[in-house]
Amino acid sequence: MSNIYDLAYDLEKGLRESEEFQALKEAYEKVMNDPTTKQMFDNFRDTQLELQQKQAQGEEITQEEVENAQQVVELVQQNEDISKLMEEEQRLNTLIGDVSKIITKPLEELYGEDEQQQ
């Protein structure tokens, strides 16, 4: 049987070579190579991160912050390159989620059997 770490590195290589990753990489580079688009994307990510941190800390998000975030999202959605990047990111996340389900299947089956026996 193969070493589990070798299989993981093979999986990493496969992911890097996948159509989904290559499309994401291309979309990311396009956004990063345009200073205006990059600034808009960075602002979007910063806004997103700030709100996520507040939620995680149990802090209340103000109406002003919600409105600001909505404006940032609307602006970003109007940018074709950023929209493409987000679309490709979602495709890759779906792929990773599918692979994760496959990898964790033995655990689900094991614990599923355990619950059935009780």
PDB file of C-alpha atoms in Angstrom:
ATOM      1  CA  MET A   1       0.000   0.000   0.000  1.00  0.00           C
ATOM      2  CA  SER A   2       1.184   3.521  -0.779  1.00  0.00           C
ATOM      3  CA  ASN A   3       2.282   5.909   1.907  1.00  0.00           C
ATOM      4  CA  ILE A   4      -0.659   8.200   2.727  1.00  0.00           C
ATOM      5  CA  TYR A   5       1.590  11.276   2.510  1.00  0.00           C
ATOM      6  CA  ASP A   6       2.744  10.301  -0.967  1.00  0.00           C
ATOM      7  CA  LEU A   7      -0.893  10.046  -2.000  1.00  0.00           C
ATOM      8  CA  ALA A   8      -1.566  13.477  -0.494  1.00  0.00           C
ATOM      9  CA  TYR A   9       1.309  14.991  -2.478  1.00  0.00           C
ATOM     10  CA  ASP A  10      -0.021  13.316  -5.625  1.00  0.00           C
ATOM     11  CA  LEU A  11      -3.394  14.866  -4.872  1.00  0.00           C
ATOM     12  CA  GLU A  12      -1.759  18.275  -4.419  1.00  0.00           C
ATOM     13  CA  LYS A  13      -0.008  17.899  -7.784  1.00  0.00           C
ATOM     14  CA  GLY A  14      -3.278  16.871  -9.406  1.00  0.00           C
ATOM     15  CA  LEU A  15      -5.013  19.893  -7.931  1.00  0.00           C
ATOM     16  CA  ARG A  16      -2.317  22.240  -9.215  1.00  0.00           C
ATOM     17  CA  GLU A  17      -2.639  20.721 -12.688  1.00  0.00           C
ATOM     18  CA  SER A  18      -6.441  20.717 -12.687  1.00  0.00           C
ATOM     19  CA  GLU A  19      -8.434  22.835 -15.090  1.00  0.00           C
ATOM     20  CA  GLU A  20     -10.166  24.485 -12.115  1.00  0.00           C
ATOM     21  CA  PHE A  21      -6.917  25.587 -10.474  1.00  0.00           C
ATOM     22  CA  GLN A  22      -5.393  26.771 -13.742  1.00  0.00           C
ATOM     23  CA  ALA A  23      -8.485  28.869 -14.503  1.00  0.00           C
ATOM     24  CA  LEU A  24      -8.404  30.342 -10.983  1.00  0.00           C
ATOM     25  CA  LYS A  25      -4.703  31.134 -11.281  1.00  0.00           C
ATOM     26  CA  GLU A  26      -5.247  32.870 -14.616  1.00  0.00           C
ATOM     27  CA  ALA A  27      -8.172  34.904 -13.256  1.00  0.00           C
ATOM     28  CA  TYR A  28      -6.192  35.817 -10.112  1.00  0.00           C
ATOM     29  CA  GLU A  29      -3.185  36.982 -12.121  1.00  0.00           C
ATOM     30  CA  LYS A  30      -5.413  39.102 -14.350  1.00  0.00           C
ATOM     31  CA  VAL A  31      -6.887  40.865 -11.303  1.00  0.00           C
ATOM     32  CA  MET A  32      -3.482  41.307  -9.626  1.00  0.00           C
ATOM     33  CA  ASN A  33      -1.903  42.750 -12.778  1.00  0.00           C
ATOM     34  CA  ASP A  34      -4.386  45.625 -13.043  1.00  0.00           C
ATOM     35  CA  PRO A  35      -3.688  48.141 -10.257  1.00  0.00           C
ATOM     36  CA  THR A  36      -7.234  49.552 -10.190  1.00  0.00           C
ATOM     37  CA  THR A  37      -8.857  46.116 -10.167  1.00  0.00           C
ATOM     38  CA  LYS A  38      -6.368  44.860  -7.573  1.00  0.00           C
ATOM     39  CA  GLN A  39      -7.180  47.789  -5.273  1.00  0.00           C
ATOM     40  CA  MET A  40     -10.897  47.128  -5.657  1.00  0.00           C
ATOM     41  CA  PHE A  41     -10.386  43.419  -4.917  1.00  0.00           C
ATOM     42  CA  ASP A  42      -8.167  44.143  -1.897  1.00  0.00           C
ATOM     43  CA  ASN A  43     -10.799  46.525  -0.538  1.00  0.00           C
ATOM     44  CA  PHE A  44     -13.443  43.814  -0.984  1.00  0.00           C
ATOM     45  CA  ARG A  45     -11.321  41.209   0.825  1.00  0.00           C
ATOM     46  CA  ASP A  46     -10.467  43.621   3.645  1.00  0.00           C
ATOM     47  CA  THR A  47     -14.144  44.479   4.126  1.00  0.00           C
ATOM     48  CA  GLN A  48     -15.080  40.797   4.127  1.00  0.00           C
ATOM     49  CA  LEU A  49     -12.345  39.901   6.613  1.00  0.00           C
ATOM     50  CA  GLU A  50     -13.229  42.755   8.937  1.00  0.00           C
ATOM     51  CA  LEU A  51     -16.889  41.709   9.106  1.00  0.00           C
ATOM     52  CA  GLN A  52     -15.986  38.033   9.602  1.00  0.00           C
ATOM     53  CA  GLN A  53     -13.665  38.937  12.475  1.00  0.00           C
ATOM     54  CA  LYS A  54     -16.354  41.036  14.126  1.00  0.00           C
ATOM     55  CA  GLN A  55     -18.845  38.179  13.836  1.00  0.00           C
ATOM     56  CA  ALA A  56     -16.350  35.673  15.213  1.00  0.00           C
ATOM     57  CA  GLN A  57     -15.723  37.932  18.204  1.00  0.00           C
ATOM     58  CA  GLY A  58     -19.434  38.358  18.786  1.00  0.00           C
ATOM     59  CA  GLU A  59     -19.341  42.073  18.013  1.00  0.00           C
ATOM     60  CA  GLU A  60     -22.367  43.736  16.501  1.00  0.00           C
ATOM     61  CA  ILE A  61     -22.109  44.851  12.891  1.00  0.00           C
ATOM     62  CA  THR A  62     -23.525  48.319  12.428  1.00  0.00           C
ATOM     63  CA  GLN A  63     -26.007  49.285   9.728  1.00  0.00           C
ATOM     64  CA  GLU A  64     -23.363  51.593   8.287  1.00  0.00           C
ATOM     65  CA  GLU A  65     -20.921  48.682   7.987  1.00  0.00           C
ATOM     66  CA  VAL A  66     -23.587  46.548   6.303  1.00  0.00           C
ATOM     67  CA  GLU A  67     -24.358  49.308   3.817  1.00  0.00           C
ATOM     68  CA  ASN A  68     -20.663  49.867   3.130  1.00  0.00           C
ATOM     69  CA  ALA A  69     -20.148  46.146   2.544  1.00  0.00           C
ATOM     70  CA  GLN A  70     -23.120  46.065   0.165  1.00  0.00           C
ATOM     71  CA  GLN A  71     -21.660  48.960  -1.823  1.00  0.00           C
ATOM     72  CA  VAL A  72     -18.295  47.221  -2.036  1.00  0.00           C
ATOM     73  CA  VAL A  73     -19.952  43.982  -3.212  1.00  0.00           C
ATOM     74  CA  GLU A  74     -22.002  45.805  -5.849  1.00  0.00           C
ATOM     75  CA  LEU A  75     -18.909  47.564  -7.133  1.00  0.00           C
ATOM     76  CA  VAL A  76     -16.936  44.310  -7.268  1.00  0.00           C
ATOM     77  CA  GLN A  77     -19.756  42.462  -9.046  1.00  0.00           C
ATOM     78  CA  GLN A  78     -19.684  45.067 -11.787  1.00  0.00           C
ATOM     79  CA  ASN A  79     -16.029  44.316 -12.476  1.00  0.00           C
ATOM     80  CA  GLU A  80     -15.844  41.492 -15.009  1.00  0.00           C
ATOM     81  CA  ASP A  81     -12.362  40.341 -13.970  1.00  0.00           C
ATOM     82  CA  ILE A  82     -13.215  40.118 -10.266  1.00  0.00           C
ATOM     83  CA  SER A  83     -16.510  38.392 -11.017  1.00  0.00           C
ATOM     84  CA  LYS A  84     -14.608  35.835 -13.099  1.00  0.00           C
ATOM     85  CA  LEU A  85     -12.109  35.335 -10.262  1.00  0.00           C
ATOM     86  CA  MET A  86     -14.906  34.729  -7.764  1.00  0.00           C
ATOM     87  CA  GLU A  87     -16.608  32.309 -10.155  1.00  0.00           C
ATOM     88  CA  GLU A  88     -13.383  30.330 -10.639  1.00  0.00           C
ATOM     89  CA  GLU A  89     -12.768  30.347  -6.887  1.00  0.00           C
ATOM     90  CA  GLN A  90     -16.215  28.814  -6.368  1.00  0.00           C
ATOM     91  CA  ARG A  91     -15.515  26.120  -8.973  1.00  0.00           C
ATOM     92  CA  LEU A  92     -12.277  25.172  -7.200  1.00  0.00           C
ATOM     93  CA  ASN A  93     -13.993  25.179  -3.800  1.00  0.00           C
ATOM     94  CA  THR A  94     -16.615  22.792  -5.180  1.00  0.00           C
ATOM     95  CA  LEU A  95     -13.864  20.479  -6.429  1.00  0.00           C
ATOM     96  CA  ILE A  96     -12.080  20.574  -3.062  1.00  0.00           C
ATOM     97  CA  GLY A  97     -15.362  19.898  -1.267  1.00  0.00           C
ATOM     98  CA  ASP A  98     -16.003  16.885  -3.473  1.00  0.00           C
ATOM     99  CA  VAL A  99     -12.500  15.548  -2.820  1.00  0.00           C
ATOM    100  CA  SER A 100     -12.936  16.140   0.897  1.00  0.00           C
ATOM    101  CA  LYS A 101     -16.120  14.048   0.883  1.00  0.00           C
ATOM    102  CA  ILE A 102     -14.235  11.223  -0.810  1.00  0.00           C
ATOM    103  CA  ILE A 103     -11.345  11.418   1.665  1.00  0.00           C
ATOM    104  CA  THR A 104     -13.590  11.444   4.726  1.00  0.00           C
ATOM    105  CA  LYS A 105     -15.875   8.671   3.478  1.00  0.00           C
ATOM    106  CA  PRO A 106     -14.163   5.963   5.598  1.00  0.00           C
ATOM    107  CA  LEU A 107     -14.803   8.003   8.753  1.00  0.00           C
ATOM    108  CA  GLU A 108     -18.416   8.625   7.814  1.00  0.00           C
ATOM    109  CA  GLU A 109     -18.906   4.925   7.171  1.00  0.00           C
ATOM    110  CA  LEU A 110     -17.185   3.969  10.425  1.00  0.00           C
ATOM    111  CA  TYR A 111     -19.185   6.345  12.575  1.00  0.00           C
ATOM    112  CA  GLY A 112     -22.321   5.655  10.574  1.00  0.00           C
ATOM    113  CA  GLU A 113     -21.955   1.946  11.376  1.00  0.00           C
ATOM    114  CA  ASP A 114     -21.330   2.769  15.032  1.00  0.00           C
ATOM    115  CA  GLU A 115     -24.564   4.779  15.223  1.00  0.00           C
ATOM    116  CA  GLN A 116     -26.517   1.980  13.531  1.00  0.00           C
ATOM    117  CA  GLN A 117     -25.316  -0.548  16.131  1.00  0.00           C
ATOM    118  CA  GLN A 118     -26.591   1.513  19.044  1.00  0.00           C
TER     119      GLN A 118
END
